[in-house]
Coordinates of C-alpha atoms (C1' of nucleotides) in Angstrom, one line a residue:
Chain A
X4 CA 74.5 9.4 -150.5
X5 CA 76.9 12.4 -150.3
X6 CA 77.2 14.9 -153.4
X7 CA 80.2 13.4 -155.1
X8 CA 81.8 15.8 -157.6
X9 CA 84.1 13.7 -159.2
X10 CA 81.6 11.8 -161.9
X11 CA 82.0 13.1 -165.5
X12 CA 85.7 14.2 -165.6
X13 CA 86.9 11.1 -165.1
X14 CA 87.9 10.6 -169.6
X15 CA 88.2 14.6 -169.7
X16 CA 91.7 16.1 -171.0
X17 CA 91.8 18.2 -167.9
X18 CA 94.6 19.5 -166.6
X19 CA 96.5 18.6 -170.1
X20 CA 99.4 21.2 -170.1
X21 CA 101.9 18.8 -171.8
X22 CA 104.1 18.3 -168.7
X23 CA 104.1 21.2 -166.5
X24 CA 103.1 20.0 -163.0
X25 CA 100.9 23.5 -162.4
X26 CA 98.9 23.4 -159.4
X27 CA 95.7 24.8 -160.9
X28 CA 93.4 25.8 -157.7
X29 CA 91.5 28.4 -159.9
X30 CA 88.8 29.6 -156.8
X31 CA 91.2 32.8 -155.2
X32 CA 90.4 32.8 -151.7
X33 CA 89.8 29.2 -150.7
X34 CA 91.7 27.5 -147.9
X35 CA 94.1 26.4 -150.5
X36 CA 94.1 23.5 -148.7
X37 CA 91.8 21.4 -150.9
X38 CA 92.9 17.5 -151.9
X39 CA 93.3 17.5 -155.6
X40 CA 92.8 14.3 -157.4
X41 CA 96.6 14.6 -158.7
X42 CA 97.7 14.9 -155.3
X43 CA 95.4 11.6 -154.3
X44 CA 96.9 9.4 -157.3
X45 CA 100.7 10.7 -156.8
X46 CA 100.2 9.6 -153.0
X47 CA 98.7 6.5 -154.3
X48 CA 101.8 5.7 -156.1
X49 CA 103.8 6.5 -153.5
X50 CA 101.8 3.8 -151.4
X51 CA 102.1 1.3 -154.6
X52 CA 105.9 1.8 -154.9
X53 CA 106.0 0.9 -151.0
X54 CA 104.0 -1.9 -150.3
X55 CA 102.5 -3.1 -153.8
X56 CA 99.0 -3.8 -154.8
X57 CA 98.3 -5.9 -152.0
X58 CA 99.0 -2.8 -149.8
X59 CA 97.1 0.0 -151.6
X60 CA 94.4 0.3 -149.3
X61 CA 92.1 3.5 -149.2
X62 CA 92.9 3.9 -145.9
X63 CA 96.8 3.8 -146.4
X64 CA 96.0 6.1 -149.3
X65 CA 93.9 8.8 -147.1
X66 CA 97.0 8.7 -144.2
X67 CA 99.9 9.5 -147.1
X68 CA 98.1 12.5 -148.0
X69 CA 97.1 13.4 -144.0
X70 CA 93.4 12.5 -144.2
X71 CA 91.3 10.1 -143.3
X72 CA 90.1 7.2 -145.8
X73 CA 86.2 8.5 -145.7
X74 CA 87.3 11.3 -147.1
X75 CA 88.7 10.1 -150.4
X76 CA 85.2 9.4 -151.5
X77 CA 84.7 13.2 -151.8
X78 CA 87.0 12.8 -154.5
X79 CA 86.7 9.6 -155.9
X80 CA 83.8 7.4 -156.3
X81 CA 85.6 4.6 -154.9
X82 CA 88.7 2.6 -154.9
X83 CA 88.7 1.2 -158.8
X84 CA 88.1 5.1 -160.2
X85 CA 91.4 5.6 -158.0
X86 CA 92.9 3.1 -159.8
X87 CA 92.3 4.7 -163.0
X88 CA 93.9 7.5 -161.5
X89 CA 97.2 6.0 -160.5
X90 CA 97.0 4.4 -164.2
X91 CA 97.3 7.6 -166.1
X92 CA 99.8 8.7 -163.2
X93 CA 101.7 5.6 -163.8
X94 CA 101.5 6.6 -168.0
X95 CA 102.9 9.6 -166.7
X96 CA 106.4 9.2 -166.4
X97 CA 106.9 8.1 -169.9
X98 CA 109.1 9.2 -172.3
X99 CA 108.7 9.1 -176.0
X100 CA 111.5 7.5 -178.6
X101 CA 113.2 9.8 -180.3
X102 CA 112.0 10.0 -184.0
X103 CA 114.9 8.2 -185.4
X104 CA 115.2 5.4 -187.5
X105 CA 112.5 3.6 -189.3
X106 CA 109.0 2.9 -188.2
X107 CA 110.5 -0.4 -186.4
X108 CA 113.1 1.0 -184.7
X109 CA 110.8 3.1 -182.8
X110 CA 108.3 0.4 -182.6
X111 CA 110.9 -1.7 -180.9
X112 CA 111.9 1.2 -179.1
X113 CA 108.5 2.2 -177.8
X114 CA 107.7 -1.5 -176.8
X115 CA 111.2 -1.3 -174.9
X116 CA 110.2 1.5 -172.8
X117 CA 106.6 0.6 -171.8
X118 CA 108.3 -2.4 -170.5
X119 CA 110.6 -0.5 -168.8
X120 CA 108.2 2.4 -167.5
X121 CA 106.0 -0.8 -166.0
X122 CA 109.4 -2.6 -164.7
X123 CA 109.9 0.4 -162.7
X124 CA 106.9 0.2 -160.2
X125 CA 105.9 -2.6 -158.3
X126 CA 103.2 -4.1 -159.4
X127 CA 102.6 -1.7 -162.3
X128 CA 101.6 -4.0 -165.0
X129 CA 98.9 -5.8 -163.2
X130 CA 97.3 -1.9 -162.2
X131 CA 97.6 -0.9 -166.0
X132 CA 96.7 -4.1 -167.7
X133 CA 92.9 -4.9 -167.3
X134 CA 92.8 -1.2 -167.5
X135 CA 91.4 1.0 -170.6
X136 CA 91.2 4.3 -168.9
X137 CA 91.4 7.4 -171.2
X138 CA 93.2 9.6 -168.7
X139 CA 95.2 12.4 -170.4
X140 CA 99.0 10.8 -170.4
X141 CA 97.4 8.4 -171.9
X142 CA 96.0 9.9 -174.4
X143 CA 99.2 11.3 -175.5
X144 CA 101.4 8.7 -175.5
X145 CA 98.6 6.8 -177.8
X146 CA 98.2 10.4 -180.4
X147 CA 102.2 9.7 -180.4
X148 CA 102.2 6.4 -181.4
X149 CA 99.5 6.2 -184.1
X150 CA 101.2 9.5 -185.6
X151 CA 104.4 7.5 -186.2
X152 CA 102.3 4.4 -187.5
X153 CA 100.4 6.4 -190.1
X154 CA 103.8 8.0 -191.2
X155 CA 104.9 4.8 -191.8
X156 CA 102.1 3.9 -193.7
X157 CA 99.7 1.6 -192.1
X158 CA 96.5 1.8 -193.2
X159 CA 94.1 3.8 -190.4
X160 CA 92.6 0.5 -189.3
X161 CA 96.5 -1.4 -189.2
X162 CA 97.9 1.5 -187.1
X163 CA 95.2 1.2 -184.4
X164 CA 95.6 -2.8 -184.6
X165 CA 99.3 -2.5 -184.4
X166 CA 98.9 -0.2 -181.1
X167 CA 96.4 -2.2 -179.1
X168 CA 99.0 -5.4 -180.0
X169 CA 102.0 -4.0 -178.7
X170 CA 100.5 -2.6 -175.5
X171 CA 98.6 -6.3 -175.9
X172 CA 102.0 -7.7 -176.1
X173 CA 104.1 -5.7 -173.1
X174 CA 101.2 -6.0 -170.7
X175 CA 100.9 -9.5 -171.0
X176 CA 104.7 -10.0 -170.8
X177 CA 105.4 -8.3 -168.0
X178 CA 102.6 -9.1 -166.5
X179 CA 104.2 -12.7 -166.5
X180 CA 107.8 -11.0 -165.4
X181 CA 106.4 -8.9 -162.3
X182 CA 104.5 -11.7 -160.7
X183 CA 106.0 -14.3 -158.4
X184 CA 106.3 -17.2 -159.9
X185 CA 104.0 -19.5 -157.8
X186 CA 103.0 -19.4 -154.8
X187 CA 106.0 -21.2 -153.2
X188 CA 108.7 -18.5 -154.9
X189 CA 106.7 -15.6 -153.6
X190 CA 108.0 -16.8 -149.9
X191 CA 111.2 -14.8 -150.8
X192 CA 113.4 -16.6 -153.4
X193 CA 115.1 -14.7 -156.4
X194 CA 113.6 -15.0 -160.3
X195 CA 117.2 -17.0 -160.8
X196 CA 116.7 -19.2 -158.1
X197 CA 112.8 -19.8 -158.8
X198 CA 113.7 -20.5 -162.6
X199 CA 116.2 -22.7 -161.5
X200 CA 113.5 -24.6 -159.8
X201 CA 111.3 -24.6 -162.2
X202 CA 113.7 -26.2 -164.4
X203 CA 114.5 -28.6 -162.1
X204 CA 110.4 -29.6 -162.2
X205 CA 111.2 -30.0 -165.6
X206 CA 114.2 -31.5 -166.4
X207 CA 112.7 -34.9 -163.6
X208 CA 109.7 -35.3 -165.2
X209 CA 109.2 -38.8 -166.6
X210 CA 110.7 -38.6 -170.2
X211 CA 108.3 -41.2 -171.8
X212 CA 105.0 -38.8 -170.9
X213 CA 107.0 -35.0 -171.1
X214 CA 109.9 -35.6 -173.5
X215 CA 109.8 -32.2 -174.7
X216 CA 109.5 -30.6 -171.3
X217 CA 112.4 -32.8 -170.3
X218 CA 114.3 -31.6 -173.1
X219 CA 113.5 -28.1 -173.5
X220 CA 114.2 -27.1 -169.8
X221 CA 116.9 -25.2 -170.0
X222 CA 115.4 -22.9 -172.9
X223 CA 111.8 -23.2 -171.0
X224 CA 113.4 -21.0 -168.0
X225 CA 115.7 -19.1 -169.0
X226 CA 115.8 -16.4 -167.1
X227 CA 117.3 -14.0 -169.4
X228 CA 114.1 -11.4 -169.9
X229 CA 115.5 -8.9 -171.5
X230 CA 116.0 -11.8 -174.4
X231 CA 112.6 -13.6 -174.4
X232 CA 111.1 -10.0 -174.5
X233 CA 113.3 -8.9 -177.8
X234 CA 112.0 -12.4 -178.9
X235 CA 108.7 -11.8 -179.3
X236 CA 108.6 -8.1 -179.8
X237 CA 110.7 -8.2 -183.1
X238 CA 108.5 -11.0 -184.4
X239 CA 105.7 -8.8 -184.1
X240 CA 107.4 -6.5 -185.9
X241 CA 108.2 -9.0 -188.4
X242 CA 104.6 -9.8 -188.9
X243 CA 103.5 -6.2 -188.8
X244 CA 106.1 -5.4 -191.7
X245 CA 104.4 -7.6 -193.8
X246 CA 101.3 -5.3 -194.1
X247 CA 103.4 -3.0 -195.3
X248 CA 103.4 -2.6 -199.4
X249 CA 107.8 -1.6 -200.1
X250 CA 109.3 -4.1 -197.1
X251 CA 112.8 -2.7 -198.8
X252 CA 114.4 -6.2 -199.3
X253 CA 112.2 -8.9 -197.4
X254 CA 111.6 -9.3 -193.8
X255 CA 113.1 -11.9 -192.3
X256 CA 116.6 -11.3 -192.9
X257 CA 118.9 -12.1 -189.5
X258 CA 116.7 -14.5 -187.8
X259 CA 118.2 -14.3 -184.5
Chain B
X12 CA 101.9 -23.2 -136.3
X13 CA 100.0 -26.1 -137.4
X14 CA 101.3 -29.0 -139.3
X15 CA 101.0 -28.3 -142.7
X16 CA 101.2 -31.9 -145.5
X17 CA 100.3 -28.8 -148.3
X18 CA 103.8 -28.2 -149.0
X19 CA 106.0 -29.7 -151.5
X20 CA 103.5 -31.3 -153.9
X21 CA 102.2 -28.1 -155.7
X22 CA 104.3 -28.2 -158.6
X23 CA 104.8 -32.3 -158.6
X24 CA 102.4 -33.9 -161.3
X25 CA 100.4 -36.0 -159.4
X26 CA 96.8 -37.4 -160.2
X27 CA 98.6 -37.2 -163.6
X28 CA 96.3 -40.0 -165.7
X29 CA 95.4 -38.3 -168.5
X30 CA 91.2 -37.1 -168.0
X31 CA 90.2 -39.3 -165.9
X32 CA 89.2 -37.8 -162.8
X33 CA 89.8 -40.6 -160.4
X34 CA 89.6 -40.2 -156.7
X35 CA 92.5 -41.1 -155.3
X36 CA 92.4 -41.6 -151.5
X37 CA 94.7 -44.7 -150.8
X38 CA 94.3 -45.0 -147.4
X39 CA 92.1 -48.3 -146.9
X40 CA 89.5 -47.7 -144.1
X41 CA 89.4 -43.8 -144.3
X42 CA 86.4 -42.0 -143.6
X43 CA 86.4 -41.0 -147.1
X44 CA 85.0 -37.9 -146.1
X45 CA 88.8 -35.8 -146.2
X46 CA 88.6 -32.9 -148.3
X47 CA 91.0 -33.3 -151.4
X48 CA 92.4 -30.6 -153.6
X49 CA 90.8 -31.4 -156.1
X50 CA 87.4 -30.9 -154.6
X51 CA 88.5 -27.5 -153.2
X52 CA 89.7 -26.5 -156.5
X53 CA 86.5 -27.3 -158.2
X54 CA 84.7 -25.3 -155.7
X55 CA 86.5 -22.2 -156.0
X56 CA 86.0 -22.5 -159.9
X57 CA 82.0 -22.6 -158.8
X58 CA 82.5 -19.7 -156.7
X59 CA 84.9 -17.8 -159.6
X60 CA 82.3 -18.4 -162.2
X61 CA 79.3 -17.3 -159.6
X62 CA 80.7 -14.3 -157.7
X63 CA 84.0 -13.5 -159.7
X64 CA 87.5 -12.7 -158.4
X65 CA 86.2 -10.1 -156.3
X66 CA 84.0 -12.1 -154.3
X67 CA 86.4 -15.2 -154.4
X68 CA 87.2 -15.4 -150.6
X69 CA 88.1 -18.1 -148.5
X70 CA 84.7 -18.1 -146.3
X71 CA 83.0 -18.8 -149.4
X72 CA 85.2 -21.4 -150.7
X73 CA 84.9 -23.5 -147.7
X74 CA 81.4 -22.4 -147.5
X75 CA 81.1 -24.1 -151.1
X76 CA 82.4 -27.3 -150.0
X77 CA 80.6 -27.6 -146.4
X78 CA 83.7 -26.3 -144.5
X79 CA 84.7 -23.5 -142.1
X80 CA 87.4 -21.3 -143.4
X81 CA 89.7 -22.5 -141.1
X82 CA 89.7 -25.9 -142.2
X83 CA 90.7 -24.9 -146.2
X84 CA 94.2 -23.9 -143.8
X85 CA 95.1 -27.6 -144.0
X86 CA 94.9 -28.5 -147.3
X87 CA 96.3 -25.3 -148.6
X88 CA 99.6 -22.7 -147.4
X89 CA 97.4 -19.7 -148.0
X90 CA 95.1 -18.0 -150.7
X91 CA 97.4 -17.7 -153.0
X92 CA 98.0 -21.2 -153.2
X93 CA 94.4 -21.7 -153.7
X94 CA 95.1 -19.6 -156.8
X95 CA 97.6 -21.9 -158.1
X96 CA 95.1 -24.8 -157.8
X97 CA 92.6 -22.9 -159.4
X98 CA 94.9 -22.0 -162.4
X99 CA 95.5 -25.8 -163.2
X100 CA 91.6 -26.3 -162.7
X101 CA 90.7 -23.6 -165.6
X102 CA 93.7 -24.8 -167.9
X103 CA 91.8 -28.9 -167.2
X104 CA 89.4 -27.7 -169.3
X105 CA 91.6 -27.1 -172.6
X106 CA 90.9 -29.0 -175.5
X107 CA 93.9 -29.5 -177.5
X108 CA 93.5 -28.7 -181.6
X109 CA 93.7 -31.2 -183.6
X110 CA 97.0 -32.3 -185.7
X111 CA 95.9 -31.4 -189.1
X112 CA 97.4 -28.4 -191.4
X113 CA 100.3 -27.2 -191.1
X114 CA 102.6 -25.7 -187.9
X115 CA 100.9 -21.9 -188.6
X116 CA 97.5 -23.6 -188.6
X117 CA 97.8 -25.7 -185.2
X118 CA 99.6 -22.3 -183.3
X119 CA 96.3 -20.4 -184.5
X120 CA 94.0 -22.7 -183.5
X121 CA 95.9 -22.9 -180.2
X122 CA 95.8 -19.4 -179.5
X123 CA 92.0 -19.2 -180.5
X124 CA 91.3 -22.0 -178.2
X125 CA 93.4 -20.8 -175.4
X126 CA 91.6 -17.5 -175.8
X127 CA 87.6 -18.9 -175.4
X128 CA 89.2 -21.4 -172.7
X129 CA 90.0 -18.1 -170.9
X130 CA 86.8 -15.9 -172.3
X131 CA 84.9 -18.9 -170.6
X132 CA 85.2 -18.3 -167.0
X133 CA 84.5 -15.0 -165.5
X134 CA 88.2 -12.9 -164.9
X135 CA 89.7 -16.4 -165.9
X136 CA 92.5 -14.4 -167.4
X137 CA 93.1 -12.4 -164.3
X138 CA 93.9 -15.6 -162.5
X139 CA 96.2 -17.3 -165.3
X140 CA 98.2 -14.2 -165.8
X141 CA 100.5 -13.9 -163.6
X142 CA 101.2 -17.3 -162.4
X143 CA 103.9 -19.6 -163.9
X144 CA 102.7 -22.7 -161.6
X145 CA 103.4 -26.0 -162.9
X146 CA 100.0 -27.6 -162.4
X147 CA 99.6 -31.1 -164.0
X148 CA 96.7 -30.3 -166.5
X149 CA 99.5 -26.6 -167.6
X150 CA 102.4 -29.2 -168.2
X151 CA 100.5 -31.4 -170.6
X152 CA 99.3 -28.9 -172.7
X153 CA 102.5 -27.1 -172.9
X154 CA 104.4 -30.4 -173.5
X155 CA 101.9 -31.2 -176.5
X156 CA 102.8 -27.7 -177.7
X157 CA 106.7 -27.4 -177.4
X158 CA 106.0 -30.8 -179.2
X159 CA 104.0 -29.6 -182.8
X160 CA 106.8 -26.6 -182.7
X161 CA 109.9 -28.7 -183.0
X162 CA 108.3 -31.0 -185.2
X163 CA 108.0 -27.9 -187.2
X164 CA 111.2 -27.2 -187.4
X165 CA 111.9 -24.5 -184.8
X166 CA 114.8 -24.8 -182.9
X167 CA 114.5 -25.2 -179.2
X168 CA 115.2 -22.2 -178.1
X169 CA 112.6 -20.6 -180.7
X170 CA 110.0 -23.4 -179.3
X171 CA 110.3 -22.2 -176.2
X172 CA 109.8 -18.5 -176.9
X173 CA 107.1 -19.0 -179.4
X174 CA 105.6 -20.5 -176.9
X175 CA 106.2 -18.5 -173.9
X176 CA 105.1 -15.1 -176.5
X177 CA 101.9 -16.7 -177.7
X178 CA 100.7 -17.2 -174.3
X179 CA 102.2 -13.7 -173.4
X180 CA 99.9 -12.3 -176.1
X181 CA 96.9 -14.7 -175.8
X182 CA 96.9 -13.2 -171.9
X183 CA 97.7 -9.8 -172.4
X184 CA 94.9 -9.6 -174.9
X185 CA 91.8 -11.4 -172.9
X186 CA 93.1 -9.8 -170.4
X187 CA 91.9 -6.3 -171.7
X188 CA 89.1 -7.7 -172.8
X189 CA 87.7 -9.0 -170.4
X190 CA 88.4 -6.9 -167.6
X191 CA 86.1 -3.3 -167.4
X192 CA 86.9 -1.0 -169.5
X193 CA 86.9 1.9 -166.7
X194 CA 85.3 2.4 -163.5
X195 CA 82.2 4.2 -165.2
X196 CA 82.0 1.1 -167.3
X197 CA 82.2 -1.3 -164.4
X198 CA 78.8 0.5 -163.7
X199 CA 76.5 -1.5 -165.9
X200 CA 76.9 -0.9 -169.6
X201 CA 77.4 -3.1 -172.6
X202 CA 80.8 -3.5 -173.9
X203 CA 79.4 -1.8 -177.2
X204 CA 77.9 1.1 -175.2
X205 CA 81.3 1.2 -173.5
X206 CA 83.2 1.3 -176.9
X207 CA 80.9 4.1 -178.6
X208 CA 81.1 6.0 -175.1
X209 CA 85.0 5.5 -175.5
X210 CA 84.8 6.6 -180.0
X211 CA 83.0 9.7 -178.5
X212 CA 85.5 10.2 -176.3
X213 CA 88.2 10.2 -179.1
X214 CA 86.0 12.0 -181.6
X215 CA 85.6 15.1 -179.7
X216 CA 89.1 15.7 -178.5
X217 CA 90.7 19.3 -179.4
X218 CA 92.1 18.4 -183.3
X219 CA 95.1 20.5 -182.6
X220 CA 96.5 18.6 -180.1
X221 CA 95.0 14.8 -181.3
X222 CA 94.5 14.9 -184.9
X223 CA 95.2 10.8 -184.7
X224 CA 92.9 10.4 -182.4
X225 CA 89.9 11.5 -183.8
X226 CA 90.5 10.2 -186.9
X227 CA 91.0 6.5 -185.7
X228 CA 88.3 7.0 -183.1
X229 CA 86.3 4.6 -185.0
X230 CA 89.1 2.0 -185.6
X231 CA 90.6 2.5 -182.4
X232 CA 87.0 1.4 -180.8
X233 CA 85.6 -0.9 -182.9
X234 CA 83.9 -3.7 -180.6
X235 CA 85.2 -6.8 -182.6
X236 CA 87.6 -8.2 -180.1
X237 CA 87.8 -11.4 -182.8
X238 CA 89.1 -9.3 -185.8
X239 CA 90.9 -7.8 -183.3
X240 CA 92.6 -10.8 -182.0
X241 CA 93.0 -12.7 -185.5
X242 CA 94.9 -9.3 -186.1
X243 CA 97.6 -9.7 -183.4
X244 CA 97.7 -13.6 -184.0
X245 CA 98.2 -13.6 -187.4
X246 CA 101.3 -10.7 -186.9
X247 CA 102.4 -13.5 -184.4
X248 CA 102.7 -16.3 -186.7
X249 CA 104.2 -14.2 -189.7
X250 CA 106.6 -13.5 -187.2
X251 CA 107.7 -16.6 -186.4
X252 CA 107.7 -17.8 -189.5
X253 CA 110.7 -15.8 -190.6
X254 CA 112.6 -17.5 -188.5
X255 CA 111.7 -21.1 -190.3
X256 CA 114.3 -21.8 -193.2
X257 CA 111.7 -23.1 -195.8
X258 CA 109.3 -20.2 -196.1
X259 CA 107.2 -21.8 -199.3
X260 CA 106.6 -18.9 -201.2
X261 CA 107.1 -16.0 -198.7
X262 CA 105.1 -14.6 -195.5
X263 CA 102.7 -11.5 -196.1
X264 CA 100.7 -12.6 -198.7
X265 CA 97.2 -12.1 -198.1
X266 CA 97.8 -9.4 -196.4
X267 CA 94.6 -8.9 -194.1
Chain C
dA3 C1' 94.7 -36.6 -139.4
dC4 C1' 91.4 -33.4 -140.0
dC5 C1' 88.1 -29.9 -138.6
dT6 C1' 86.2 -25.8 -135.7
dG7 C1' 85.4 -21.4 -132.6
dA8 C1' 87.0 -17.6 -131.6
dA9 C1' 89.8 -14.1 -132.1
dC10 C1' 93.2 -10.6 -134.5
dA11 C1' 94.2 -7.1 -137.5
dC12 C1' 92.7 -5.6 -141.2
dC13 C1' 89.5 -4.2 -145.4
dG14 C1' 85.9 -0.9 -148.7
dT15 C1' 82.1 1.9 -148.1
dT16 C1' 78.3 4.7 -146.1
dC17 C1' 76.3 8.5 -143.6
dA18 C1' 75.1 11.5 -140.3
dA19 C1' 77.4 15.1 -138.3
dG20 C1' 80.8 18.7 -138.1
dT21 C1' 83.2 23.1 -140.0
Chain D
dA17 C1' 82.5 22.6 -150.1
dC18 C1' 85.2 19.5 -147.8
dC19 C1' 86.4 16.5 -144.0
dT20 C1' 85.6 13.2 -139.9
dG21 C1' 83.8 9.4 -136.3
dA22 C1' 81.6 5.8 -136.1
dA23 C1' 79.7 2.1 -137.7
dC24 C1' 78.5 -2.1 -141.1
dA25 C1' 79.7 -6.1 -143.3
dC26 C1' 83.1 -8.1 -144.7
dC27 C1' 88.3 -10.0 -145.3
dG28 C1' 92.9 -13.6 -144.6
dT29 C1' 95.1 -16.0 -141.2
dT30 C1' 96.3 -18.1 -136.7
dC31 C1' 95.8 -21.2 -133.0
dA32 C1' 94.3 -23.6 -129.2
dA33 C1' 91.0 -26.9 -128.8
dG34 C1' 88.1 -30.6 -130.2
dT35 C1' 87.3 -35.5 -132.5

DNA sequence: ACCTGAACACCGTTCAAGT
DNA sequence: ACCTGAACACCGTTCAAGT
C-alpha cells in the first residue's frame, strides 16, 4: 500500500478564502508542478460536462490533467472520494439570493437556483444527491441558508429541518428531470417527444382498470418543468409557513 | 445485429392480473425452459439485495439465473433496460394503505410506505430515482393514487403534481439516506458514528465565519431520519392542503 | 427461437519501480 | 514526494456459431 496523503482533510475548511481561486503551493522551491486536488476535481468536471457520469472514468480523469490514472491515487483514495470532490466543486459555482424580500421569497429563490446550478451540468444531480460531503462550498452555502432561516424565525431545530427538505426536495426533482426517461427515450429522443409518449401509454390504457391514468394524461406529462417545480416548491413553503407563529394574514391565499 | 423481440413491450402493461404471479408462456409444446422477464427481473432483485448496485452486473445476473451473459442480450436491449425491469420488480412489492381517514391521512401513509418499500432493498432508491418507466406494478399504484386525490377534491392538474412532488420528495429523501454519507463513511461506520463524526465536524468550525453551523450542529445531525421525514411530509401535506377549498378549521395547528 | 464462446474495448485499483 | 508501467480482476456488449 502506497503512503496516501490525502486521508483526514477530506471534511476540513481548507483552502476556504471565500472565492478567490488562489493557488496555494506553500513549499518555495518545489517543482511547482504538483497535481492539486482542486486541479483534479475542476478536470473532473470538465470530463463530467463532456461525457456525463457514465464517462467519468479515473483514467479519463488522470489524461485531462496530463497524467496517468495510477497516479490519481496519490491524491485521492479512490474514485468515490473524487466524487466528493467534484461535489463541493459542483457547489461551487453557486450564487446566493439576494437578501430581499421575505424569508419565502428567498426560500423560493434559493430552491430556484440549486435547481438551476444542478440543471447546468450533466448529470449533476445524480453526483450530488446520495452525497453528504462537508466540503467547504458546501459549507457555505448551508451557514447561508440557516442564517436567513433563523432570521425568519424558525426555531433551531425547524431551520435545519427546512434545509435538509429543500435540498431533499430539488435533488429528488431534478434528479427525476436530468435522467432519461426510460430506457427506450435515452436512444436519443427529446423530453417533449418522450412525454408525448408517455402520454400516449397513458391516454390507451384500458379505462375500466386505469380511469384516472386515462384521464389525467395530459396533466401526468406535462412537460412544462419549470411549472411542476414551482408546484411543489411553494407548497413546501406553504407548509413550512405554518410553523411560523405571525403568518401576516393566512397562508394559502392565491392557490395557483 | 441479432434479432431482438425485447423491444416495444417495456412500457405496455402486460402480465397485468392484479398479484397473481402466473407464468405465462402460451406457446403449447415449448420447452418451458425460455427465460422470461420476469424471472430475470427477480434475479437481479437477488443479486441487488446480495451484492448492491455496485456489484449488479450482467455476468452475475445471468449467473443467478443459470445463463451466460450473453444470453440475458435476448431478452433484454441492454443494462439499462434491465434497470427498468428491475424498477417495476421493487415497486411489486408496495402495499397500498388502506382507505380510511381522510385525504391528508392516506398521502402520509403513502409516502411512509413508499419510503420503507424503498429503505427495504439495498440502494432501492438509487434505482427508482431517475426512471420514469411505466412498468405495470408503477401504473397501478399510481392509478390508485391519482384516484384517492381527486376524490379529495384536487383538481387534476394538482393530482398530478401532488403526486409527481410526493414521489419527488419520498426519493430525494431515501435517497440521502440511504446512500453513504461520504467516502470515509462508506469505510465501515455506523450511520450514528457517521452523524456524530459529521456534529463534530460542524461543532468545531471557526465561529467567525459559521456561527449557524455550530450552533445547529446538533440539529443539523441528528440521526432520526423518521422525525426527519414526518418533518418534510407533514410540510408536504399542509402544503397541499391550501390549495383544497374547505380547509375545516385551518392548516398549522399542531404545529410539530 | 434461444443460448453460448470468444472476443473487443474498456473499467478501478494495486504495487513495485522509477525520479 | 510524486509519478509510471504493468498487471489483476473485472466490466457491457457484439456476433458468429451452435441447437
Amino acid at each position: 500500500m502506497a503512503p496516501n496523503p490525502a486521508t483526514s482533510d477530506t471534511a476540513a475548511p481548507d483552502a476556504f478564502a471565500p472565492d478567490t481561486a488562489a493557488p496555494p503551493d506553500a513549499t518555495p522551491d518545489a517543482p511547482a508542478r504538483a497535481l492539486t486536488r482542486e486541479c483534479i476535481a475542476a478536470a473532473a468536471l470538465r470530463v463530467l460536462a463532456r461525457d456525463g457520469l457514465a464517462g467519468l472514468s479515473m483514467r479519463k480523469v488522470a489524461a485531462e490533467v496530463g497524467v496517468k490514472a495510477a497516479s490519481l491515487y496519490w491524491h485521492v483514495r479512490n474514485k468515490e472520494e473524487l466524487l466528493d470532490l467534484l461535489n463541493d466543486a459542483l457547489v461551487a459555482g453557486a450564487e446566493l439570493p439576494p437578501r430581499t424580500g421575505d424569508w419565502r421569497a428567498q426560500y423560493l429563490e434559493y430552491g430556484r437556483r440549486y435547481r438551476a446550478l444542478l440543471l447546468a451540468t450533466r448529470d449533476a444531480a445524480r453526483i450530488v444527491a446520495g452525497r453528504l460531503a462537508t466540503g467547504p462550498h458546501i459549507l457555505a452555502v448551508l451557514e447561508d441558508q440557516l442564517d436567513r432561516l433563523r432570521g425568519a424565525g424558525f426555531t433551531d431545530a425547524d431551520a435545519a429541518m427546512a434545509s435538509y427538505l429543500l435540498s431533499a426536495y430539488v435533488q429528488g426533482f431534478v434528479l427525476q428531470e436530468q435522467s432519461p426517461l426510460s430506457a427506450a427515450e435515452a436512444a436519443g429522443a427529446t423530453r417533449g417527444e418522450a412525454a408525448r409518449a408517455a402520454g400516449e401509454v397513458f391516454r390507451t390504457l384500458p379505462a375500466e382498470t386505469h380511469p384516472n391514468l386515462v384521464a389525467l394524461a395530459a396533466d401526468l406529462t406535462d412537460p412544462d418543468m419549470d411549472a411542476r417545480f414551482e408546484f411543489g416548491l411553494h407548497r413546501l413553503a406553504d407548509g413550512l409557513a405554518a410553523l411560523l407563529p405571525t403568518p401576516r394574514p393566512a397562508p394559502g391565499r392565491e392557490p395557483r
